GROMACS .gro file of N, CA and C in nm:
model
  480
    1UNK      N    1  -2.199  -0.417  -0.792
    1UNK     CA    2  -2.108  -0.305  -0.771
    1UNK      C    3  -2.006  -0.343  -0.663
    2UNK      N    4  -1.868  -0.302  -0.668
    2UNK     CA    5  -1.788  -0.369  -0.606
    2UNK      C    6  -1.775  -0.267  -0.479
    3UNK      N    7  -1.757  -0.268  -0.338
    3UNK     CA    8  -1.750  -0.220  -0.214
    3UNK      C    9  -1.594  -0.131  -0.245
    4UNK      N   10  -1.544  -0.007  -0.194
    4UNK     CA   11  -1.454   0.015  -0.178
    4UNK      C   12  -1.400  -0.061  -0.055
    5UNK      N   13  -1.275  -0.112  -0.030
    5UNK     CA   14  -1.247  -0.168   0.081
    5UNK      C   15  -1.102  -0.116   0.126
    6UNK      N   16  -1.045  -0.133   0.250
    6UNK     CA   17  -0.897  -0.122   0.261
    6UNK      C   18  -0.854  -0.230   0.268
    7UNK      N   19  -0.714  -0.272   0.300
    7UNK     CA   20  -0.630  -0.383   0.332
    7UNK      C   21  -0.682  -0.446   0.451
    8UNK      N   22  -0.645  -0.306   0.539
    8UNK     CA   23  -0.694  -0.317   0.697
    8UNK      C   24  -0.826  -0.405   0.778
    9UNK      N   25  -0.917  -0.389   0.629
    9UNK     CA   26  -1.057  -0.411   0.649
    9UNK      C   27  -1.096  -0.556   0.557
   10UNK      N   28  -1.031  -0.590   0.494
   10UNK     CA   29  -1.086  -0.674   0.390
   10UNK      C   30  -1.101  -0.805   0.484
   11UNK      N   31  -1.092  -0.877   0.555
   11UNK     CA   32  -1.182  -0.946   0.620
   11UNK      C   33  -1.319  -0.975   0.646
   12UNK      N   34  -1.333  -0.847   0.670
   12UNK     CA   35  -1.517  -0.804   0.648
   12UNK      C   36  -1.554  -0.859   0.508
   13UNK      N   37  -1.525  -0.904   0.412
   13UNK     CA   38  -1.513  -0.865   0.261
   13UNK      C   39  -1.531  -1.025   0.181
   14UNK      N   40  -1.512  -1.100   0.284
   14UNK     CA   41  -1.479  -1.226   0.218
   14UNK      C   42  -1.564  -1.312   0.114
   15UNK      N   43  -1.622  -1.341  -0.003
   15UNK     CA   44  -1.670  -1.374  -0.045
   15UNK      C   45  -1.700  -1.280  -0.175
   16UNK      N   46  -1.696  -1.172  -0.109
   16UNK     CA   47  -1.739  -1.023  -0.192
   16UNK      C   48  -1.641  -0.980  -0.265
   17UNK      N   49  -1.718  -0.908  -0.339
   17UNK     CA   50  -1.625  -0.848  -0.459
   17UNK      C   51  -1.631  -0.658  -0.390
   18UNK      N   52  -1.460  -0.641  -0.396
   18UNK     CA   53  -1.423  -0.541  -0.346
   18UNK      C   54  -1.338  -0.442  -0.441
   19UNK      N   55  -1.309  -0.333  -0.471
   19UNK     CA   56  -1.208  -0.189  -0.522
   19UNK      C   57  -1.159  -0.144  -0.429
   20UNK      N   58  -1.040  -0.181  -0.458
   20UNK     CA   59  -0.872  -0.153  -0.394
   20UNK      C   60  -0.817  -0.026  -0.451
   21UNK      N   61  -0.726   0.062  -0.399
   21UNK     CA   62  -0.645   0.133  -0.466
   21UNK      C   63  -0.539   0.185  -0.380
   22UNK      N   64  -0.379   0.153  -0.428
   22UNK     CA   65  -0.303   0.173  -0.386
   22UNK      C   66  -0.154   0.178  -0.455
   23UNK      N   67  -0.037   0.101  -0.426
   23UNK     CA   68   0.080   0.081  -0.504
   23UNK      C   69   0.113  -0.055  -0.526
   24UNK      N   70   0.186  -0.119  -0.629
   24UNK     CA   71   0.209  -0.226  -0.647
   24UNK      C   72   0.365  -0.232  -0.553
   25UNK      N   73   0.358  -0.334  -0.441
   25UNK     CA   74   0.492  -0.307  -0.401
   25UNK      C   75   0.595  -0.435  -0.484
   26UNK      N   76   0.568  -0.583  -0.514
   26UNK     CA   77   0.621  -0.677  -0.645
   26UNK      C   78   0.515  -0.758  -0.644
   27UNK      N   79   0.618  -0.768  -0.754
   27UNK     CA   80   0.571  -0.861  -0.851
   27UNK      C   81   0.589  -1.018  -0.925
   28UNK      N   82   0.539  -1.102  -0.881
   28UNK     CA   83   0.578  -1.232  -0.942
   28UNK      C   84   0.512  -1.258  -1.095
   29UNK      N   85   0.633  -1.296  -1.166
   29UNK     CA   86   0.521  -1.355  -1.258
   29UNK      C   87   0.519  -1.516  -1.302
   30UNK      N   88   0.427  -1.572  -1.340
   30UNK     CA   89   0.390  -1.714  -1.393
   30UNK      C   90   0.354  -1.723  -1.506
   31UNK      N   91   0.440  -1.677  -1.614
   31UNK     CA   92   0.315  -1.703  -1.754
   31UNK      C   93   0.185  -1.600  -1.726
   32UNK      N   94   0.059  -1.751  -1.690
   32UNK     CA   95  -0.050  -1.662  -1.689
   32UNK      C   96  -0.132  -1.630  -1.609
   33UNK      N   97  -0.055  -1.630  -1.489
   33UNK     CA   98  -0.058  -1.590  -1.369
   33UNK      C   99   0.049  -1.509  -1.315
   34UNK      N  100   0.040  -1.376  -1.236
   34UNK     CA  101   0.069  -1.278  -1.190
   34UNK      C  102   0.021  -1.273  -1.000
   35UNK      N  103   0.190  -1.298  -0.941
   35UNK     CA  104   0.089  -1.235  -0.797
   35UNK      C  105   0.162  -1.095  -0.790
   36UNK      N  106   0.060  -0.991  -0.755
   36UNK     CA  107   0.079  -0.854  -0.742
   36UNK      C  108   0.078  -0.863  -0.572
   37UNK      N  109   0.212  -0.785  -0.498
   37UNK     CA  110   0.227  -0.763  -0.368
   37UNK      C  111   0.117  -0.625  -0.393
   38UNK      N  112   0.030  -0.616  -0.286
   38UNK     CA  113  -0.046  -0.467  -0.307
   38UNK      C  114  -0.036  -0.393  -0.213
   39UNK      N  115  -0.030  -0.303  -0.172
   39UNK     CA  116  -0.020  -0.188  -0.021
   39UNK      C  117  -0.098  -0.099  -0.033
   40UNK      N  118  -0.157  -0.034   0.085
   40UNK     CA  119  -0.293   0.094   0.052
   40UNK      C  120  -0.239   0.166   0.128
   41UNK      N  121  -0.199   0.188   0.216
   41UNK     CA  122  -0.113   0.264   0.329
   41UNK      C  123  -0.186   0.212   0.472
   42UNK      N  124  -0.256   0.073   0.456
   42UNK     CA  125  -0.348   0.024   0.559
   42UNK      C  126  -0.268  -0.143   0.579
   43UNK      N  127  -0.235  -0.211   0.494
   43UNK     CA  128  -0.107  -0.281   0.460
   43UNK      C  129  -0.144  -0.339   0.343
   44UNK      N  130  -0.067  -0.497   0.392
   44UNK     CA  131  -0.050  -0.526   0.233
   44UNK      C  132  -0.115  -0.642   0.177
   45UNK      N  133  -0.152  -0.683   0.078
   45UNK     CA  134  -0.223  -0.800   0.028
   45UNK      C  135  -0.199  -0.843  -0.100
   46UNK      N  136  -0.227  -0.990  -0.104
   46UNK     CA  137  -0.160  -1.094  -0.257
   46UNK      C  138  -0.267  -1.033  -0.302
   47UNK      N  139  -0.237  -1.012  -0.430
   47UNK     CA  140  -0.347  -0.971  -0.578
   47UNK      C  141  -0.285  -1.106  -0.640
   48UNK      N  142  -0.414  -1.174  -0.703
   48UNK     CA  143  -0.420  -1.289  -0.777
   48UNK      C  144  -0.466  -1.241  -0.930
   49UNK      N  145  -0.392  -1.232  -0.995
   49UNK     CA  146  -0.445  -1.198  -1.196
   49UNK      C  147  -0.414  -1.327  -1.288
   50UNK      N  148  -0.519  -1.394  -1.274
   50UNK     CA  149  -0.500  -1.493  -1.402
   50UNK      C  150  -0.587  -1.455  -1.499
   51UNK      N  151  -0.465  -1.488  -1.610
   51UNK     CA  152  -0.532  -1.409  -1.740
   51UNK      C  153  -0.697  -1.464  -1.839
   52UNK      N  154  -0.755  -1.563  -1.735
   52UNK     CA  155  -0.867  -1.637  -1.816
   52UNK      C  156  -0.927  -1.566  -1.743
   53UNK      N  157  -0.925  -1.488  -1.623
   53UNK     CA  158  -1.011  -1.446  -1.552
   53UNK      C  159  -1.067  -1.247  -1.582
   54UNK      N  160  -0.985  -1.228  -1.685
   54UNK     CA  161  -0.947  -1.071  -1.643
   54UNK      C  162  -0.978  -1.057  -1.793
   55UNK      N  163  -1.016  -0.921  -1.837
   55UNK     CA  164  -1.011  -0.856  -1.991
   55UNK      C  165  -0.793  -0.882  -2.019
   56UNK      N  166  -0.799  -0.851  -2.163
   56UNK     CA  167  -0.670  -0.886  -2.201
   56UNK      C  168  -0.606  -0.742  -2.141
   57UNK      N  169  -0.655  -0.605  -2.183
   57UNK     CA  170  -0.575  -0.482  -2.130
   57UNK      C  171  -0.537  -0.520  -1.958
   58UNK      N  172  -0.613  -0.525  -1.890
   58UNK     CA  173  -0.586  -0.572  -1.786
   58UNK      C  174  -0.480  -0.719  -1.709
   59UNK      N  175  -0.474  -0.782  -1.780
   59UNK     CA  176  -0.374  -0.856  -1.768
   59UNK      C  177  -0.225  -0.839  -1.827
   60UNK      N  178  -0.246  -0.719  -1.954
   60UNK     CA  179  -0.122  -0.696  -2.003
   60UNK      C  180  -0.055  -0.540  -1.913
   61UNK      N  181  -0.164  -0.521  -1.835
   61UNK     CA  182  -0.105  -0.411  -1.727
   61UNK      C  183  -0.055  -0.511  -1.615
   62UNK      N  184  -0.104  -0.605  -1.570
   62UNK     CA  185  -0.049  -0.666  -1.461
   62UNK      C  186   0.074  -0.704  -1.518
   63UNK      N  187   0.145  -0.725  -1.592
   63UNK     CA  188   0.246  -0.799  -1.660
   63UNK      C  189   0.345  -0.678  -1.652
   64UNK      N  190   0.306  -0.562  -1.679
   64UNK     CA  191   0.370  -0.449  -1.728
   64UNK      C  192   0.434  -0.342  -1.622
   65UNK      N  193   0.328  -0.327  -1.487
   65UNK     CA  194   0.331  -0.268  -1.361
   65UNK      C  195   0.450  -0.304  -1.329
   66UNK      N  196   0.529  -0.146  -1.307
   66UNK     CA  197   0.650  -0.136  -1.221
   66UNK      C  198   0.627  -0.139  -1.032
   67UNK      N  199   0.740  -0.187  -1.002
   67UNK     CA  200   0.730  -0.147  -0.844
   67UNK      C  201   0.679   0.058  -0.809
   68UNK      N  202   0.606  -0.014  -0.757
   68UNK     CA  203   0.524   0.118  -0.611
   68UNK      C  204   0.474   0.221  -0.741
   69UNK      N  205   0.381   0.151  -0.879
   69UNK     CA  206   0.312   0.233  -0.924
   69UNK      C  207   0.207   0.216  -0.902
   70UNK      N  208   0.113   0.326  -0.866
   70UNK     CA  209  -0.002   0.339  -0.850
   70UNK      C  210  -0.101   0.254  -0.907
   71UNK      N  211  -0.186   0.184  -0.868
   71UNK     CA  212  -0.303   0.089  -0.951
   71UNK      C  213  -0.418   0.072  -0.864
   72UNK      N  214  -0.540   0.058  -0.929
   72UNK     CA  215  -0.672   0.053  -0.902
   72UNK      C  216  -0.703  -0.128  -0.906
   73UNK      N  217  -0.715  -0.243  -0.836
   73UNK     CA  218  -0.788  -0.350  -0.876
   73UNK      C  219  -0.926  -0.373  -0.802
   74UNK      N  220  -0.968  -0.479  -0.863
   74UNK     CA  221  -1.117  -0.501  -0.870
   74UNK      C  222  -1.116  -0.638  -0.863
   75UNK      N  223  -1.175  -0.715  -0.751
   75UNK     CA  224  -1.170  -0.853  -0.767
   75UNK      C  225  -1.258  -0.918  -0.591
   76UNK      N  226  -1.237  -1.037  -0.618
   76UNK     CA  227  -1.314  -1.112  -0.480
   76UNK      C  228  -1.238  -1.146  -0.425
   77UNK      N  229  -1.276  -1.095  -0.303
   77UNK     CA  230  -1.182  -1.177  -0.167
   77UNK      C  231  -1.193  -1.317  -0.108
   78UNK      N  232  -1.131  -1.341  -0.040
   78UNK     CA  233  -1.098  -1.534  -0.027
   78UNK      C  234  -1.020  -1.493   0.002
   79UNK      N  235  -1.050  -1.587   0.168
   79UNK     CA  236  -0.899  -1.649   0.284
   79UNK      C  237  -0.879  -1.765   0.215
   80UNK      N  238  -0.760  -1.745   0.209
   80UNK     CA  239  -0.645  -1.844   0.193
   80UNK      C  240  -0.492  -1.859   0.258
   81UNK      N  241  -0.505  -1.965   0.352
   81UNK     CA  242  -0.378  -1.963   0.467
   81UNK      C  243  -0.227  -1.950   0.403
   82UNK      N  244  -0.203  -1.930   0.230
   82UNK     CA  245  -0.097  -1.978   0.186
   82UNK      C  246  -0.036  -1.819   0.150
   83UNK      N  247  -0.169  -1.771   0.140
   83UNK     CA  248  -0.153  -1.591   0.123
   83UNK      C  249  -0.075  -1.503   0.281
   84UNK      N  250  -0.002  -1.429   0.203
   84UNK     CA  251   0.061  -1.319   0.338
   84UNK      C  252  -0.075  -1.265   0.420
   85UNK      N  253  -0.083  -1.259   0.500
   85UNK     CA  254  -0.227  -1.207   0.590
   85UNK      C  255  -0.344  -1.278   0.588
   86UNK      N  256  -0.301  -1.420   0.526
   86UNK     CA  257  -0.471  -1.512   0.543
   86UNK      C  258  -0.539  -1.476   0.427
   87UNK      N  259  -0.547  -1.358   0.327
   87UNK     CA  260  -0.653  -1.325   0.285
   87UNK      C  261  -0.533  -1.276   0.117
   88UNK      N  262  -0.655  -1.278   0.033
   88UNK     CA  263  -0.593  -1.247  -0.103
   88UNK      C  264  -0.766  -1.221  -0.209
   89UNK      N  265  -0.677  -1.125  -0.286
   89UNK     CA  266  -0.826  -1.054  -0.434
   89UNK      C  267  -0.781  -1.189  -0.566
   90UNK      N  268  -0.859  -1.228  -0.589
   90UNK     CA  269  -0.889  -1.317  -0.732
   90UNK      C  270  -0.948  -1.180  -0.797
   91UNK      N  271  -0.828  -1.123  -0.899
   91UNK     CA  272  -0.902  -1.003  -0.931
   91UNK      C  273  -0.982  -1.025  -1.077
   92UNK      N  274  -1.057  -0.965  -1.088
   92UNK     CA  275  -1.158  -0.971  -1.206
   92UNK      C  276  -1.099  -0.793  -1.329
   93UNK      N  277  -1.031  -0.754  -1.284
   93UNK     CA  278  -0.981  -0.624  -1.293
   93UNK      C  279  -0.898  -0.563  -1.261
   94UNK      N  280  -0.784  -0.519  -1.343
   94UNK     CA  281  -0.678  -0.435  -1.305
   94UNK      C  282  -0.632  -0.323  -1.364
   95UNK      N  283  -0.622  -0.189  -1.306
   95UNK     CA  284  -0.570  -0.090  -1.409
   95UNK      C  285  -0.412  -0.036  -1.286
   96UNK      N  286  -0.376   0.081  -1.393
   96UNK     CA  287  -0.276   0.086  -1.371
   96UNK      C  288  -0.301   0.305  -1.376
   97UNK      N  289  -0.271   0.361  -1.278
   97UNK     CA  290  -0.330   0.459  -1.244
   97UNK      C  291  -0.160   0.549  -1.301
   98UNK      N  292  -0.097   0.577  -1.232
   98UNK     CA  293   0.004   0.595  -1.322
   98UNK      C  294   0.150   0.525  -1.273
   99UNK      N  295   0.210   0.491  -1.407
   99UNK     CA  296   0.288   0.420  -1.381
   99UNK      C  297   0.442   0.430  -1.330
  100UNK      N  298   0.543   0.399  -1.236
  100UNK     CA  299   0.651   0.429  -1.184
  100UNK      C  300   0.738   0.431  -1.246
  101UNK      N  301   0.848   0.523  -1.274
  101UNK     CA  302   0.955   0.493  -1.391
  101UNK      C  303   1.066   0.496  -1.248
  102UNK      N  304   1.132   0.380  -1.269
  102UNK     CA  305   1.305   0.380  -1.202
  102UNK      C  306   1.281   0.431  -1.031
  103UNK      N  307   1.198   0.325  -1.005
  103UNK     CA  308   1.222   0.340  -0.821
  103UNK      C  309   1.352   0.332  -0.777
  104UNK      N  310   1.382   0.453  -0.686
  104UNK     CA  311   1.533   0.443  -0.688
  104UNK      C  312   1.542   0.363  -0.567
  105UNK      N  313   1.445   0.334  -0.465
  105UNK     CA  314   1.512   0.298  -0.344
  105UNK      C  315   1.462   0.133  -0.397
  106UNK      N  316   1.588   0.049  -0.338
  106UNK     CA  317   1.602  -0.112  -0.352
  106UNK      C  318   1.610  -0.190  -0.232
  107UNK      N  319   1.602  -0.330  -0.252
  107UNK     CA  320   1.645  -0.393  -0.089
  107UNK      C  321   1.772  -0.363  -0.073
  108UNK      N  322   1.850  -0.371  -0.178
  108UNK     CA  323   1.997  -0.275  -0.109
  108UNK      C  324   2.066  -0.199  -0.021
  109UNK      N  325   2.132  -0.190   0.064
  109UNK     CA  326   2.147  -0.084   0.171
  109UNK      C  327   2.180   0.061   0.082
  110UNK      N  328   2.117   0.146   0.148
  110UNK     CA  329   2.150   0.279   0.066
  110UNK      C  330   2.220   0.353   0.187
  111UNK      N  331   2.275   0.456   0.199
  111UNK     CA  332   2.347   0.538   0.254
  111UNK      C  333   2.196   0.657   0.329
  112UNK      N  334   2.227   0.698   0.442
  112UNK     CA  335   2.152   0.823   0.465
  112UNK      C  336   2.118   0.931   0.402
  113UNK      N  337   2.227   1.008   0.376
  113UNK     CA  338   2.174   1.111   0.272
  113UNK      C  339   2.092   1.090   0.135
  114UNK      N  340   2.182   0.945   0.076
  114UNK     CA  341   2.051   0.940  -0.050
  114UNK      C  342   1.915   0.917   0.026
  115UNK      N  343   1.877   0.851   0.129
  115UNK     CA  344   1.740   0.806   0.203
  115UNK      C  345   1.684   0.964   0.210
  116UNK      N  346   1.778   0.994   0.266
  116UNK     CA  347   1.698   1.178   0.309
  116UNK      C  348   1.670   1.246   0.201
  117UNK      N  349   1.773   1.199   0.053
  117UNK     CA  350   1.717   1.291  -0.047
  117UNK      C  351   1.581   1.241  -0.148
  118UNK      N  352   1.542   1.138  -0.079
  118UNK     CA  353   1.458   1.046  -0.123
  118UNK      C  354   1.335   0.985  -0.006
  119UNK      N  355   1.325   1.086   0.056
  119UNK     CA  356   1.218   1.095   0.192
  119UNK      C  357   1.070   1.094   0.163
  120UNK      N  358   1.044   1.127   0.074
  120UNK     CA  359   0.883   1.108   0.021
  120UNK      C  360   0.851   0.980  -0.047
  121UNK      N  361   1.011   0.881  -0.088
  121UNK     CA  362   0.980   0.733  -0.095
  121UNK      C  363   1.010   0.649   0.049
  122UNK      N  364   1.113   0.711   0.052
  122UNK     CA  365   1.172   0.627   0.191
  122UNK      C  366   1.073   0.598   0.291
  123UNK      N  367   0.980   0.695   0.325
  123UNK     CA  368   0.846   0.656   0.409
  123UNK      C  369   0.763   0.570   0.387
  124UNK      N  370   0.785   0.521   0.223
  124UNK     CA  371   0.655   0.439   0.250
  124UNK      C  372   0.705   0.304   0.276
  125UNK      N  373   0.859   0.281   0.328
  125UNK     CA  374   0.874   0.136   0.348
  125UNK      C  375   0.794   0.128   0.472
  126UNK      N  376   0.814  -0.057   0.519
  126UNK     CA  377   0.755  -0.052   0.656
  126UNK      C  378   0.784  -0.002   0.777
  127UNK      N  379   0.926   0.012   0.777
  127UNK     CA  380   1.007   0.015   0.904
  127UNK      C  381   0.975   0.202   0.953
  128UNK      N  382   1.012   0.248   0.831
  128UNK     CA  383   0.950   0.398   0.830
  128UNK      C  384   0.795   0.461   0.882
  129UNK      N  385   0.707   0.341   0.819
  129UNK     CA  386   0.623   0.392   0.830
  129UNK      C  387   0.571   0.398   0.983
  130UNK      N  388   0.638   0.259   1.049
  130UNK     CA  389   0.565   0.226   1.143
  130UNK      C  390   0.622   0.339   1.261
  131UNK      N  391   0.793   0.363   1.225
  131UNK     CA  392   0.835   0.457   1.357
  131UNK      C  393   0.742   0.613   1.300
  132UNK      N  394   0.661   0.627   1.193
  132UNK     CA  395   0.602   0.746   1.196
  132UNK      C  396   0.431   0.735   1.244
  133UNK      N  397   0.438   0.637   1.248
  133UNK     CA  398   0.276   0.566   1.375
  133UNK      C  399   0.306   0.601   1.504
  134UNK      N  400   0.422   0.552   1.530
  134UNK     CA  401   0.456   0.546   1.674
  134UNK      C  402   0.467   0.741   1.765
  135UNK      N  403   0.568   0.770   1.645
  135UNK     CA  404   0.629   0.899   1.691
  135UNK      C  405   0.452   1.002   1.643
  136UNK      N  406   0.374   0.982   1.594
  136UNK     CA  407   0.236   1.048   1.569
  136UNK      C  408   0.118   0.992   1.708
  137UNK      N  409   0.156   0.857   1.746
  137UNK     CA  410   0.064   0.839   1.890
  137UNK      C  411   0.091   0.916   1.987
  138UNK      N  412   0.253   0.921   1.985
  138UNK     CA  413   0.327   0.966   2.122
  138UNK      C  414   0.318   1.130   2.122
  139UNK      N  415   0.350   1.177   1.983
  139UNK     CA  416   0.277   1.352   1.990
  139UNK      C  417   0.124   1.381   2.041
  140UNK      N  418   0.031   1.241   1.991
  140UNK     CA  419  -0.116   1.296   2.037
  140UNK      C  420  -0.119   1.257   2.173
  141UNK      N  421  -0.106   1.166   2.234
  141UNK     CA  422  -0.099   1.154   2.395
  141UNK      C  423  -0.054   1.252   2.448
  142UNK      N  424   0.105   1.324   2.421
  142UNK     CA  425   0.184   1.407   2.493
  142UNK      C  426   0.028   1.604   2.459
  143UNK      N  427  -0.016   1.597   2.334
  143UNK     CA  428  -0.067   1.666   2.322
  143UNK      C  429  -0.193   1.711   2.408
  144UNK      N  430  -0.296   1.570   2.400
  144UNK     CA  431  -0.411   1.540   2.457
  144UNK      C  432  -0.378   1.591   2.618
  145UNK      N  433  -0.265   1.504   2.695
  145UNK     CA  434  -0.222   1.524   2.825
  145UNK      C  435  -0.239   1.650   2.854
  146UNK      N  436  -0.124   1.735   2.802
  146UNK     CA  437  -0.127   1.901   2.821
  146UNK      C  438  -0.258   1.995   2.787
  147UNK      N  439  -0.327   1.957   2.668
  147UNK     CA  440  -0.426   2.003   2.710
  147UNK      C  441  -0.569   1.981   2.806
  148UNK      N  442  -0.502   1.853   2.892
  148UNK     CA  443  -0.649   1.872   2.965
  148UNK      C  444  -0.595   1.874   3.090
  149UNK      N  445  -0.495   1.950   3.092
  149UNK     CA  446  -0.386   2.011   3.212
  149UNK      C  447  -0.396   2.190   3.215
  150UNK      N  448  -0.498   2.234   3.085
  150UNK     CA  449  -0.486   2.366   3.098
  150UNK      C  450  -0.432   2.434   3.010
  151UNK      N  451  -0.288   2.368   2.934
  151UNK     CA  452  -0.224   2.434   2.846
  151UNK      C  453  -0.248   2.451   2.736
  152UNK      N  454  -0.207   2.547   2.662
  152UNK     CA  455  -0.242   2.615   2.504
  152UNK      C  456  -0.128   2.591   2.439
  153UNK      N  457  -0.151   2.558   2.312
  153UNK     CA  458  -0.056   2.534   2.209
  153UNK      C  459  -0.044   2.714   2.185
  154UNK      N  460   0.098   2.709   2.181
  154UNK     CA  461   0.156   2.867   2.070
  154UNK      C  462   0.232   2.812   1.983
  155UNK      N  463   0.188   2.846   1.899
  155UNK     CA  464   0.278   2.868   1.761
  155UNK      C  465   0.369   2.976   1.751
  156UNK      N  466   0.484   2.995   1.794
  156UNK     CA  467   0.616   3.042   1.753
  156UNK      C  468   0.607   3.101   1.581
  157UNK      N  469   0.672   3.200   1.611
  157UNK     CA  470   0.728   3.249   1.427
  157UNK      C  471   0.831   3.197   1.419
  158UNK      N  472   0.906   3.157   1.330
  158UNK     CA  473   1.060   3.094   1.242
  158UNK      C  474   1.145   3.187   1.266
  159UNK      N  475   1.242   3.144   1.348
  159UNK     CA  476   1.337   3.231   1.360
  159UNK      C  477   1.414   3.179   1.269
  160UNK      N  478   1.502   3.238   1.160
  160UNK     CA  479   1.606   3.186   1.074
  160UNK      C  480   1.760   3.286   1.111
   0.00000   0.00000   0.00000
């Protein structure tokens, strides 16, 4: 039975066969080999799909997977120094949870307002994500502080 694991964690993992689930962020392909960029919201890791290794549905989803659609893989971990983060899945399994039609945001520079009208993707790049780590430590410190100073959070009504 395969361990659920994160990105974050798959070190612990090495040798073992682990279940991933997250977004495909790209995609290379080789014929009959596929490296899948993978992200969990913990970071990111090479997915390895060679097709002698995998059922055929599963390799014809790795082939098929759009950018930042959702997918489930299944496979063994192994450091390897040539992989982004030391570490990469030789997957034994891949599905495809549902699939992305027409990601609008690109490496392209986009303008602000389309970013803002597109804020529930725009977060999950890195740069986003990380100033929303930062600006979420600095609320719980500033929070933690005040309350062991005495003070009470009020919640205000909406003034419009």
């Amino acid at each position: 039975m395969a361990e659920q694991a994160t990105v974050s964690t798959i070190d612990r993992f090495v040798g073992q066969v682990v279940h991933l689930q997250g977004w495909l962020q790209n995609r290379t392909d080789k014929g009959r080999l596929q490296f899948l960029s993978f992200r969990d919201g913990t970071g990111t890791i090479q997915v390895v799909v060679f097709q002698r290794n995998v059922p055929p549905e599963a390799f014809e989803a790795a082939r098929r997977v759009t950018q930042e659609s959702s997918c489930e893989v299944t496979g063994t971990v192994r450091a390897d120094p040539r992989a982004p983060g030391g570490y990469e899945i030789d997957a034994s399994d891949f599905h495809i949870v549902q699939l992305a039609q027409d990601y609008p945001i690109t490496p392209k520079e986009h303008g602000i307002d389309f970013l803002l009208d597109h804020r529930h993707l725009w977060i999950r790049s890195p740069r986003q994500r990380s100033i929303l780590a930062v600006r979420a430590t600095v609320a719980d410190a500033i929070r933690t502080w005040l309350n062991s100073q005495g003070f009470t959070l009020v919640d205000t009504p909406l003034l419009t």
